[in-house]
Every structure is written in structure tokens, then in C-alpha cells.
Amino acid sequence: MNRILKIIAYLAIAFVLSYLANNGCRDFIKGLSDNIISLLATILAINIPTSTLIISEINKIKDKFSIDPSPAFKELRHGLIAQIFVLCSLIVILIGCDFIQNMDFITSWKIHIISGTFVLASLIYYLEVIYDLGIALFKLIDFKANKKE
């Protein structure tokens, strides 16, 4: 339920930002839309080794402190799968928006708002993932530093 609420919140925030950007200067959203796939793929490529580092550090401390790492591993796996899903979905959505815009079913202004919404929502999701991985990494570093003292 919490994830569904986050998705709704991301889409709502992204819709408002996309609407505002498309009513003002559209250059930022257009530039972001043009580069979003490579940006998110790069972030995913960085997140994979970061997740691997977190997993290896958890494996090092799990036996010493008898903790169950399976919830953390499950969450990291879910996060990576979700990132891949978001990236693939965004590709499909952007292709669909280009197709619909060429067919003149919907005005281009509405298409720009729709595509901008999904671009911004994807970016917001990826930023949250980066934040969560950073917090997890620094908590592990702090944990290891505190146990050495």
C-alpha cells in the first residue's frame, strides 16, 4: 500500500511540475526528456555496484552479529527490478507518446504534459533510490566504525 501511495505521489508531483513547465518555458522538460533514458540507465549502472557493495558488507557482518539479511537482500533485489521496470516502461511510454503525437489524436500540448509527467516521475523515483542506497551505505559504514571502537 505504501508503494502505491508513493507512485501516486510521484505522479501527482510530476504532473504539477510538468504542467507548470509546459505552460512556461518548455526547454528544460524537452532537454530532460531527450536525455532521460541515458541518464536513468547511467544511474542504474551506478546503483548495481552500490547494491553489490551493500550486500557484500552485510554478508561480512551477518555472522558476527547473527542478523538475518534476507529482508535487506529482498529489498535491494526488488529495487533493482523496479528500476529496470521503470526504465523499460518509460521507453514504451515515450515511444507511445511520439506515436500518438504523430497521429494527431491528442493535442501536442497534452502529449508534452503526459510525457513530461512520466519523465519527471521516473526521475523522482530514481532520486529516491539513490537517496535510500546512500543512507544504507553510510549506515553500514557507521555500523562498522562503531563496532571497531
JSON list of N, CA and C in Angstrom, two decimals, residues 39-111:
[
{"chain": "A", "resi": 39, "resn": "LEU", "atom": "N", "xyz": [20.32, 9.01, -18.92]},
{"chain": "A", "resi": 39, "resn": "LEU", "atom": "CA", "xyz": [20.54, 9.40, -17.53]},
{"chain": "A", "resi": 39, "resn": "LEU", "atom": "C", "xyz": [20.12, 8.29, -16.57]},
{"chain": "A", "resi": 40, "resn": "LEU", "atom": "N", "xyz": [18.93, 7.75, -16.77]},
{"chain": "A", "resi": 40, "resn": "LEU", "atom": "CA", "xyz": [18.45, 6.69, -15.87]},
{"chain": "A", "resi": 40, "resn": "LEU", "atom": "C", "xyz": [19.24, 5.40, -16.04]},
{"chain": "A", "resi": 41, "resn": "ALA", "atom": "N", "xyz": [19.67, 5.10, -17.27]},
{"chain": "A", "resi": 41, "resn": "ALA", "atom": "CA", "xyz": [20.50, 3.91, -17.48]},
{"chain": "A", "resi": 41, "resn": "ALA", "atom": "C", "xyz": [21.84, 4.06, -16.77]},
{"chain": "A", "resi": 42, "resn": "THR", "atom": "N", "xyz": [22.39, 5.27, -16.77]},
{"chain": "A", "resi": 42, "resn": "THR", "atom": "CA", "xyz": [23.64, 5.52, -16.06]},
{"chain": "A", "resi": 42, "resn": "THR", "atom": "C", "xyz": [23.45, 5.38, -14.56]},
{"chain": "A", "resi": 43, "resn": "ILE", "atom": "N", "xyz": [22.36, 5.93, -14.05]},
{"chain": "A", "resi": 43, "resn": "ILE", "atom": "CA", "xyz": [22.08, 5.80, -12.62]},
{"chain": "A", "resi": 43, "resn": "ILE", "atom": "C", "xyz": [21.91, 4.33, -12.24]},
{"chain": "A", "resi": 44, "resn": "LEU", "atom": "N", "xyz": [21.22, 3.57, -13.08]},
{"chain": "A", "resi": 44, "resn": "LEU", "atom": "CA", "xyz": [21.06, 2.13, -12.83]},
{"chain": "A", "resi": 44, "resn": "LEU", "atom": "C", "xyz": [22.41, 1.43, -12.83]},
{"chain": "A", "resi": 45, "resn": "ALA", "atom": "N", "xyz": [23.27, 1.81, -13.77]},
{"chain": "A", "resi": 45, "resn": "ALA", "atom": "CA", "xyz": [24.60, 1.20, -13.83]},
{"chain": "A", "resi": 45, "resn": "ALA", "atom": "C", "xyz": [25.43, 1.53, -12.59]},
{"chain": "A", "resi": 46, "resn": "ILE", "atom": "N", "xyz": [25.20, 2.66, -11.98]},
{"chain": "A", "resi": 46, "resn": "ILE", "atom": "CA", "xyz": [25.89, 3.02, -10.74]},
{"chain": "A", "resi": 46, "resn": "ILE", "atom": "C", "xyz": [25.25, 2.31, -9.54]},
{"chain": "A", "resi": 47, "resn": "ASN", "atom": "N", "xyz": [23.94, 2.16, -9.56]},
{"chain": "A", "resi": 47, "resn": "ASN", "atom": "CA", "xyz": [23.23, 1.54, -8.44]},
{"chain": "A", "resi": 47, "resn": "ASN", "atom": "C", "xyz": [23.53, 0.05, -8.30]},
{"chain": "A", "resi": 48, "resn": "ILE", "atom": "N", "xyz": [23.82, -0.62, -9.40]},
{"chain": "A", "resi": 48, "resn": "ILE", "atom": "CA", "xyz": [24.09, -2.07, -9.33]},
{"chain": "A", "resi": 48, "resn": "ILE", "atom": "C", "xyz": [25.35, -2.35, -8.50]},
{"chain": "A", "resi": 49, "resn": "PRO", "atom": "N", "xyz": [26.50, -1.70, -8.79]},
{"chain": "A", "resi": 49, "resn": "PRO", "atom": "CA", "xyz": [27.67, -1.96, -7.93]},
{"chain": "A", "resi": 49, "resn": "PRO", "atom": "C", "xyz": [27.48, -1.46, -6.49]},
{"chain": "A", "resi": 50, "resn": "THR", "atom": "N", "xyz": [26.73, -0.38, -6.33]},
{"chain": "A", "resi": 50, "resn": "THR", "atom": "CA", "xyz": [26.47, 0.11, -4.97]},
{"chain": "A", "resi": 50, "resn": "THR", "atom": "C", "xyz": [25.68, -0.92, -4.18]},
{"chain": "A", "resi": 51, "resn": "SER", "atom": "N", "xyz": [24.67, -1.50, -4.81]},
{"chain": "A", "resi": 51, "resn": "SER", "atom": "CA", "xyz": [23.88, -2.55, -4.15]},
{"chain": "A", "resi": 51, "resn": "SER", "atom": "C", "xyz": [24.74, -3.77, -3.85]},
{"chain": "A", "resi": 52, "resn": "THR", "atom": "N", "xyz": [25.63, -4.11, -4.78]},
{"chain": "A", "resi": 52, "resn": "THR", "atom": "CA", "xyz": [26.53, -5.24, -4.57]},
{"chain": "A", "resi": 52, "resn": "THR", "atom": "C", "xyz": [27.46, -4.98, -3.39]},
{"chain": "A", "resi": 53, "resn": "LEU", "atom": "N", "xyz": [27.94, -3.76, -3.28]},
{"chain": "A", "resi": 53, "resn": "LEU", "atom": "CA", "xyz": [28.80, -3.39, -2.14]},
{"chain": "A", "resi": 53, "resn": "LEU", "atom": "C", "xyz": [28.03, -3.51, -0.83]},
{"chain": "A", "resi": 54, "resn": "ILE", "atom": "N", "xyz": [26.80, -3.04, -0.82]},
{"chain": "A", "resi": 54, "resn": "ILE", "atom": "CA", "xyz": [25.98, -3.13, 0.39]},
{"chain": "A", "resi": 54, "resn": "ILE", "atom": "C", "xyz": [25.75, -4.59, 0.77]},
{"chain": "A", "resi": 55, "resn": "ILE", "atom": "N", "xyz": [25.46, -5.43, -0.21]},
{"chain": "A", "resi": 55, "resn": "ILE", "atom": "CA", "xyz": [25.23, -6.85, 0.05]},
{"chain": "A", "resi": 55, "resn": "ILE", "atom": "C", "xyz": [26.49, -7.51, 0.60]},
{"chain": "A", "resi": 56, "resn": "SER", "atom": "N", "xyz": [27.64, -7.19, 0.01]},
{"chain": "A", "resi": 56, "resn": "SER", "atom": "CA", "xyz": [28.88, -7.80, 0.50]},
{"chain": "A", "resi": 56, "resn": "SER", "atom": "C", "xyz": [29.20, -7.36, 1.92]},
{"chain": "A", "resi": 57, "resn": "GLU", "atom": "N", "xyz": [28.93, -6.10, 2.25]},
{"chain": "A", "resi": 57, "resn": "GLU", "atom": "CA", "xyz": [29.18, -5.62, 3.61]},
{"chain": "A", "resi": 57, "resn": "GLU", "atom": "C", "xyz": [28.21, -6.27, 4.61]},
{"chain": "A", "resi": 58, "resn": "ILE", "atom": "N", "xyz": [26.97, -6.44, 4.21]},
{"chain": "A", "resi": 58, "resn": "ILE", "atom": "CA", "xyz": [26.01, -7.12, 5.10]},
{"chain": "A", "resi": 58, "resn": "ILE", "atom": "C", "xyz": [26.44, -8.56, 5.32]},
{"chain": "A", "resi": 59, "resn": "ASN", "atom": "N", "xyz": [26.92, -9.22, 4.26]},
{"chain": "A", "resi": 59, "resn": "ASN", "atom": "CA", "xyz": [27.39, -10.60, 4.40]},
{"chain": "A", "resi": 59, "resn": "ASN", "atom": "C", "xyz": [28.57, -10.71, 5.35]},
{"chain": "A", "resi": 60, "resn": "LYS", "atom": "N", "xyz": [29.42, -9.68, 5.37]},
{"chain": "A", "resi": 60, "resn": "LYS", "atom": "CA", "xyz": [30.58, -9.71, 6.27]},
{"chain": "A", "resi": 60, "resn": "LYS", "atom": "C", "xyz": [30.17, -9.61, 7.74]},
{"chain": "A", "resi": 61, "resn": "ILE", "atom": "N", "xyz": [29.11, -8.86, 8.02]},
{"chain": "A", "resi": 61, "resn": "ILE", "atom": "CA", "xyz": [28.73, -8.65, 9.42]},
{"chain": "A", "resi": 61, "resn": "ILE", "atom": "C", "xyz": [27.61, -9.56, 9.90]},
{"chain": "A", "resi": 62, "resn": "LYS", "atom": "N", "xyz": [26.95, -10.28, 9.00]},
{"chain": "A", "resi": 62, "resn": "LYS", "atom": "CA", "xyz": [25.78, -11.06, 9.42]},
{"chain": "A", "resi": 62, "resn": "LYS", "atom": "C", "xyz": [26.13, -12.18, 10.39]},
{"chain": "A", "resi": 63, "resn": "ASP", "atom": "N", "xyz": [27.26, -12.84, 10.20]},
{"chain": "A", "resi": 63, "resn": "ASP", "atom": "CA", "xyz": [27.62, -13.94, 11.09]},
{"chain": "A", "resi": 63, "resn": "ASP", "atom": "C", "xyz": [28.12, -13.44, 12.44]},
{"chain": "A", "resi": 64, "resn": "LYS", "atom": "N", "xyz": [28.83, -12.31, 12.44]},
{"chain": "A", "resi": 64, "resn": "LYS", "atom": "CA", "xyz": [29.37, -11.77, 13.69]},
{"chain": "A", "resi": 64, "resn": "LYS", "atom": "C", "xyz": [28.27, -11.33, 14.64]},
{"chain": "A", "resi": 65, "resn": "PHE", "atom": "N", "xyz": [27.18, -10.82, 14.09]},
{"chain": "A", "resi": 65, "resn": "PHE", "atom": "CA", "xyz": [26.13, -10.25, 14.94]},
{"chain": "A", "resi": 65, "resn": "PHE", "atom": "C", "xyz": [24.81, -11.01, 14.81]},
{"chain": "A", "resi": 66, "resn": "SER", "atom": "N", "xyz": [24.85, -12.14, 14.17]},
{"chain": "A", "resi": 66, "resn": "SER", "atom": "CA", "xyz": [23.68, -13.01, 13.98]},
{"chain": "A", "resi": 66, "resn": "SER", "atom": "C", "xyz": [22.42, -12.23, 13.59]},
{"chain": "A", "resi": 67, "resn": "ILE", "atom": "N", "xyz": [22.52, -11.57, 12.45]},
{"chain": "A", "resi": 67, "resn": "ILE", "atom": "CA", "xyz": [21.37, -10.86, 11.90]},
{"chain": "A", "resi": 67, "resn": "ILE", "atom": "C", "xyz": [20.87, -11.62, 10.68]},
{"chain": "A", "resi": 68, "resn": "ASP", "atom": "N", "xyz": [19.61, -11.42, 10.38]},
{"chain": "A", "resi": 68, "resn": "ASP", "atom": "CA", "xyz": [19.01, -12.04, 9.20]},
{"chain": "A", "resi": 68, "resn": "ASP", "atom": "C", "xyz": [19.03, -11.02, 8.06]},
{"chain": "A", "resi": 69, "resn": "PRO", "atom": "N", "xyz": [19.88, -11.22, 7.05]},
{"chain": "A", "resi": 69, "resn": "PRO", "atom": "CA", "xyz": [19.99, -10.23, 5.98]},
{"chain": "A", "resi": 69, "resn": "PRO", "atom": "C", "xyz": [18.95, -10.39, 4.88]},
{"chain": "A", "resi": 70, "resn": "SER", "atom": "N", "xyz": [18.12, -11.41, 4.95]},
{"chain": "A", "resi": 70, "resn": "SER", "atom": "CA", "xyz": [17.20, -11.68, 3.83]},
{"chain": "A", "resi": 70, "resn": "SER", "atom": "C", "xyz": [16.23, -10.53, 3.54]},
{"chain": "A", "resi": 71, "resn": "PRO", "atom": "N", "xyz": [15.69, -9.80, 4.54]},
{"chain": "A", "resi": 71, "resn": "PRO", "atom": "CA", "xyz": [14.83, -8.67, 4.17]},
{"chain": "A", "resi": 71, "resn": "PRO", "atom": "C", "xyz": [15.58, -7.57, 3.41]},
{"chain": "A", "resi": 72, "resn": "ALA", "atom": "N", "xyz": [16.82, -7.32, 3.79]},
{"chain": "A", "resi": 72, "resn": "ALA", "atom": "CA", "xyz": [17.61, -6.31, 3.09]},
{"chain": "A", "resi": 72, "resn": "ALA", "atom": "C", "xyz": [17.92, -6.76, 1.67]},
{"chain": "A", "resi": 73, "resn": "PHE", "atom": "N", "xyz": [18.29, -8.03, 1.51]},
{"chain": "A", "resi": 73, "resn": "PHE", "atom": "CA", "xyz": [18.58, -8.55, 0.18]},
{"chain": "A", "resi": 73, "resn": "PHE", "atom": "C", "xyz": [17.34, -8.51, -0.71]},
{"chain": "A", "resi": 74, "resn": "LYS", "atom": "N", "xyz": [16.21, -8.87, -0.11]},
{"chain": "A", "resi": 74, "resn": "LYS", "atom": "CA", "xyz": [14.96, -8.86, -0.86]},
{"chain": "A", "resi": 74, "resn": "LYS", "atom": "C", "xyz": [14.60, -7.44, -1.32]},
{"chain": "A", "resi": 75, "resn": "GLU", "atom": "N", "xyz": [14.80, -6.47, -0.45]},
{"chain": "A", "resi": 75, "resn": "GLU", "atom": "CA", "xyz": [14.51, -5.08, -0.79]},
{"chain": "A", "resi": 75, "resn": "GLU", "atom": "C", "xyz": [15.45, -4.56, -1.88]},
{"chain": "A", "resi": 76, "resn": "LEU", "atom": "N", "xyz": [16.72, -4.90, -1.79]},
{"chain": "A", "resi": 76, "resn": "LEU", "atom": "CA", "xyz": [17.67, -4.48, -2.82]},
{"chain": "A", "resi": 76, "resn": "LEU", "atom": "C", "xyz": [17.33, -5.11, -4.17]},
{"chain": "A", "resi": 77, "resn": "ARG", "atom": "N", "xyz": [16.97, -6.39, -4.16]},
{"chain": "A", "resi": 77, "resn": "ARG", "atom": "CA", "xyz": [16.58, -7.06, -5.40]},
{"chain": "A", "resi": 77, "resn": "ARG", "atom": "C", "xyz": [15.32, -6.43, -5.98]},
{"chain": "A", "resi": 78, "resn": "HIS", "atom": "N", "xyz": [14.35, -6.16, -5.12]},
{"chain": "A", "resi": 78, "resn": "HIS", "atom": "CA", "xyz": [13.12, -5.52, -5.58]},
{"chain": "A", "resi": 78, "resn": "HIS", "atom": "C", "xyz": [13.42, -4.14, -6.17]},
{"chain": "A", "resi": 79, "resn": "GLY", "atom": "N", "xyz": [14.31, -3.41, -5.52]},
{"chain": "A", "resi": 79, "resn": "GLY", "atom": "CA", "xyz": [14.66, -2.08, -6.02]},
{"chain": "A", "resi": 79, "resn": "GLY", "atom": "C", "xyz": [15.29, -2.11, -7.40]},
{"chain": "A", "resi": 80, "resn": "LEU", "atom": "N", "xyz": [16.19, -3.05, -7.62]},
{"chain": "A", "resi": 80, "resn": "LEU", "atom": "CA", "xyz": [16.83, -3.16, -8.94]},
{"chain": "A", "resi": 80, "resn": "LEU", "atom": "C", "xyz": [15.83, -3.57, -10.01]},
{"chain": "A", "resi": 81, "resn": "ILE", "atom": "N", "xyz": [14.96, -4.51, -9.67]},
{"chain": "A", "resi": 81, "resn": "ILE", "atom": "CA", "xyz": [13.93, -4.93, -10.63]},
{"chain": "A", "resi": 81, "resn": "ILE", "atom": "C", "xyz": [12.99, -3.77, -10.94]},
{"chain": "A", "resi": 82, "resn": "ALA", "atom": "N", "xyz": [12.62, -3.02, -9.92]},
{"chain": "A", "resi": 82, "resn": "ALA", "atom": "CA", "xyz": [11.74, -1.86, -10.12]},
{"chain": "A", "resi": 82, "resn": "ALA", "atom": "C", "xyz": [12.41, -0.80, -11.00]},
{"chain": "A", "resi": 83, "resn": "GLN", "atom": "N", "xyz": [13.70, -0.58, -10.80]},
{"chain": "A", "resi": 83, "resn": "GLN", "atom": "CA", "xyz": [14.40, 0.40, -11.63]},
{"chain": "A", "resi": 83, "resn": "GLN", "atom": "C", "xyz": [14.40, -0.02, -13.10]},
{"chain": "A", "resi": 84, "resn": "ILE", "atom": "N", "xyz": [14.65, -1.30, -13.35]},
{"chain": "A", "resi": 84, "resn": "ILE", "atom": "CA", "xyz": [14.63, -1.81, -14.72]},
{"chain": "A", "resi": 84, "resn": "ILE", "atom": "C", "xyz": [13.23, -1.67, -15.30]},
{"chain": "A", "resi": 85, "resn": "PHE", "atom": "N", "xyz": [12.21, -2.00, -14.50]},
{"chain": "A", "resi": 85, "resn": "PHE", "atom": "CA", "xyz": [10.83, -1.88, -14.96]},
{"chain": "A", "resi": 85, "resn": "PHE", "atom": "C", "xyz": [10.48, -0.43, -15.29]},
{"chain": "A", "resi": 86, "resn": "VAL", "atom": "N", "xyz": [10.87, 0.51, -14.43]},
{"chain": "A", "resi": 86, "resn": "VAL", "atom": "CA", "xyz": [10.58, 1.93, -14.67]},
{"chain": "A", "resi": 86, "resn": "VAL", "atom": "C", "xyz": [11.27, 2.39, -15.95]},
{"chain": "A", "resi": 87, "resn": "LEU", "atom": "N", "xyz": [12.51, 1.99, -16.14]},
{"chain": "A", "resi": 87, "resn": "LEU", "atom": "CA", "xyz": [13.25, 2.39, -17.34]},
{"chain": "A", "resi": 87, "resn": "LEU", "atom": "C", "xyz": [12.59, 1.84, -18.60]},
{"chain": "A", "resi": 88, "resn": "CYS", "atom": "N", "xyz": [12.23, 0.57, -18.58]},
{"chain": "A", "resi": 88, "resn": "CYS", "atom": "CA", "xyz": [11.58, -0.04, -19.76]},
{"chain": "A", "resi": 88, "resn": "CYS", "atom": "C", "xyz": [10.20, 0.58, -20.00]},
{"chain": "A", "resi": 89, "resn": "SER", "atom": "N", "xyz": [9.46, 0.81, -18.93]},
{"chain": "A", "resi": 89, "resn": "SER", "atom": "CA", "xyz": [8.14, 1.43, -19.07]},
{"chain": "A", "resi": 89, "resn": "SER", "atom": "C", "xyz": [8.25, 2.83, -19.64]},
{"chain": "A", "resi": 90, "resn": "LEU", "atom": "N", "xyz": [9.24, 3.57, -19.20]},
{"chain": "A", "resi": 90, "resn": "LEU", "atom": "CA", "xyz": [9.43, 4.92, -19.71]},
{"chain": "A", "resi": 90, "resn": "LEU", "atom": "C", "xyz": [9.75, 4.91, -21.20]},
{"chain": "A", "resi": 91, "resn": "ILE", "atom": "N", "xyz": [10.55, 3.97, -21.63]},
{"chain": "A", "resi": 91, "resn": "ILE", "atom": "CA", "xyz": [10.85, 3.85, -23.07]},
{"chain": "A", "resi": 91, "resn": "ILE", "atom": "C", "xyz": [9.57, 3.61, -23.84]},
{"chain": "A", "resi": 92, "resn": "VAL", "atom": "N", "xyz": [8.74, 2.69, -23.37]},
{"chain": "A", "resi": 92, "resn": "VAL", "atom": "CA", "xyz": [7.48, 2.38, -24.05]},
{"chain": "A", "resi": 92, "resn": "VAL", "atom": "C", "xyz": [6.55, 3.60, -24.05]},
{"chain": "A", "resi": 93, "resn": "ILE", "atom": "N", "xyz": [6.47, 4.29, -22.92]},
{"chain": "A", "resi": 93, "resn": "ILE", "atom": "CA", "xyz": [5.60, 5.47, -22.81]},
{"chain": "A", "resi": 93, "resn": "ILE", "atom": "C", "xyz": [6.06, 6.57, -23.77]},
{"chain": "A", "resi": 94, "resn": "LEU", "atom": "N", "xyz": [7.35, 6.82, -23.82]},
{"chain": "A", "resi": 94, "resn": "LEU", "atom": "CA", "xyz": [7.85, 7.87, -24.71]},
{"chain": "A", "resi": 94, "resn": "LEU", "atom": "C", "xyz": [7.64, 7.51, -26.18]},
{"chain": "A", "resi": 95, "resn": "ILE", "atom": "N", "xyz": [7.84, 6.26, -26.52]},
{"chain": "A", "resi": 95, "resn": "ILE", "atom": "CA", "xyz": [7.55, 5.82, -27.90]},
{"chain": "A", "resi": 95, "resn": "ILE", "atom": "C", "xyz": [6.07, 5.97, -28.19]},
{"chain": "A", "resi": 96, "resn": "GLY", "atom": "N", "xyz": [5.22, 5.58, -27.25]},
{"chain": "A", "resi": 96, "resn": "GLY", "atom": "CA", "xyz": [3.77, 5.73, -27.42]},
{"chain": "A", "resi": 96, "resn": "GLY", "atom": "C", "xyz": [3.35, 7.18, -27.57]},
{"chain": "A", "resi": 97, "resn": "CYS", "atom": "N", "xyz": [3.95, 8.06, -26.79]},
{"chain": "A", "resi": 97, "resn": "CYS", "atom": "CA", "xyz": [3.64, 9.49, -26.89]},
{"chain": "A", "resi": 97, "resn": "CYS", "atom": "C", "xyz": [4.06, 10.04, -28.25]},
{"chain": "A", "resi": 98, "resn": "ASP", "atom": "N", "xyz": [5.22, 9.63, -28.74]},
{"chain": "A", "resi": 98, "resn": "ASP", "atom": "CA", "xyz": [5.65, 10.07, -30.07]},
{"chain": "A", "resi": 98, "resn": "ASP", "atom": "C", "xyz": [4.69, 9.57, -31.15]},
{"chain": "A", "resi": 99, "resn": "PHE", "atom": "N", "xyz": [4.26, 8.32, -31.01]},
{"chain": "A", "resi": 99, "resn": "PHE", "atom": "CA", "xyz": [3.32, 7.75, -31.98]},
{"chain": "A", "resi": 99, "resn": "PHE", "atom": "C", "xyz": [2.00, 8.51, -31.96]},
{"chain": "A", "resi": 100, "resn": "ILE", "atom": "N", "xyz": [1.46, 8.74, -30.78]},
{"chain": "A", "resi": 100, "resn": "ILE", "atom": "CA", "xyz": [0.18, 9.44, -30.66]},
{"chain": "A", "resi": 100, "resn": "ILE", "atom": "C", "xyz": [0.30, 10.88, -31.17]},
{"chain": "A", "resi": 101, "resn": "GLN", "atom": "N", "xyz": [1.42, 11.52, -30.91]},
{"chain": "A", "resi": 101, "resn": "GLN", "atom": "CA", "xyz": [1.61, 12.88, -31.38]},
{"chain": "A", "resi": 101, "resn": "GLN", "atom": "C", "xyz": [1.65, 12.93, -32.91]},
{"chain": "A", "resi": 102, "resn": "ASN", "atom": "N", "xyz": [2.26, 11.95, -33.53]},
{"chain": "A", "resi": 102, "resn": "ASN", "atom": "CA", "xyz": [2.30, 11.90, -34.99]},
{"chain": "A", "resi": 102, "resn": "ASN", "atom": "C", "xyz": [0.95, 11.58, -35.61]},
{"chain": "A", "resi": 103, "resn": "MET", "atom": "N", "xyz": [0.08, 10.91, -34.87]},
{"chain": "A", "resi": 103, "resn": "MET", "atom": "CA", "xyz": [-1.24, 10.55, -35.38]},
{"chain": "A", "resi": 103, "resn": "MET", "atom": "C", "xyz": [-2.27, 11.66, -35.15]},
{"chain": "A", "resi": 104, "resn": "ASP", "atom": "N", "xyz": [-1.93, 12.67, -34.38]},
{"chain": "A", "resi": 104, "resn": "ASP", "atom": "CA", "xyz": [-2.81, 13.80, -34.08]},
{"chain": "A", "resi": 104, "resn": "ASP", "atom": "C", "xyz": [-4.10, 13.39, -33.38]},
{"chain": "A", "resi": 105, "resn": "PHE", "atom": "N", "xyz": [-4.03, 12.39, -32.50]},
{"chain": "A", "resi": 105, "resn": "PHE", "atom": "CA", "xyz": [-5.19, 12.01, -31.69]},
{"chain": "A", "resi": 105, "resn": "PHE", "atom": "C", "xyz": [-5.44, 13.04, -30.60]},
{"chain": "A", "resi": 106, "resn": "ILE", "atom": "N", "xyz": [-4.36, 13.49, -29.99]},
{"chain": "A", "resi": 106, "resn": "ILE", "atom": "CA", "xyz": [-4.41, 14.40, -28.87]},
{"chain": "A", "resi": 106, "resn": "ILE", "atom": "C", "xyz": [-3.51, 15.58, -29.21]},
{"chain": "A", "resi": 107, "resn": "THR", "atom": "N", "xyz": [-3.85, 16.74, -28.68]},
{"chain": "A", "resi": 107, "resn": "THR", "atom": "CA", "xyz": [-3.02, 17.91, -28.97]},
{"chain": "A", "resi": 107, "resn": "THR", "atom": "C", "xyz": [-1.60, 17.71, -28.43]},
{"chain": "A", "resi": 108, "resn": "SER", "atom": "N", "xyz": [-0.64, 18.31, -29.08]},
{"chain": "A", "resi": 108, "resn": "SER", "atom": "CA", "xyz": [0.75, 18.11, -28.68]},
{"chain": "A", "resi": 108, "resn": "SER", "atom": "C", "xyz": [1.00, 18.66, -27.28]},
{"chain": "A", "resi": 109, "resn": "TRP", "atom": "N", "xyz": [0.25, 19.69, -26.88]},
{"chain": "A", "resi": 109, "resn": "TRP", "atom": "CA", "xyz": [0.41, 20.26, -25.54]},
{"chain": "A", "resi": 109, "resn": "TRP", "atom": "C", "xyz": [0.09, 19.21, -24.48]},
{"chain": "A", "resi": 110, "resn": "LYS", "atom": "N", "xyz": [-0.99, 18.45, -24.69]},
{"chain": "A", "resi": 110, "resn": "LYS", "atom": "CA", "xyz": [-1.36, 17.41, -23.73]},
{"chain": "A", "resi": 110, "resn": "LYS", "atom": "C", "xyz": [-0.35, 16.26, -23.74]},
{"chain": "A", "resi": 111, "resn": "ILE", "atom": "N", "xyz": [0.15, 15.93, -24.92]},
{"chain": "A", "resi": 111, "resn": "ILE", "atom": "CA", "xyz": [1.16, 14.88, -25.02]},
{"chain": "A", "resi": 111, "resn": "ILE", "atom": "C", "xyz": [2.42, 15.29, -24.28]}
]
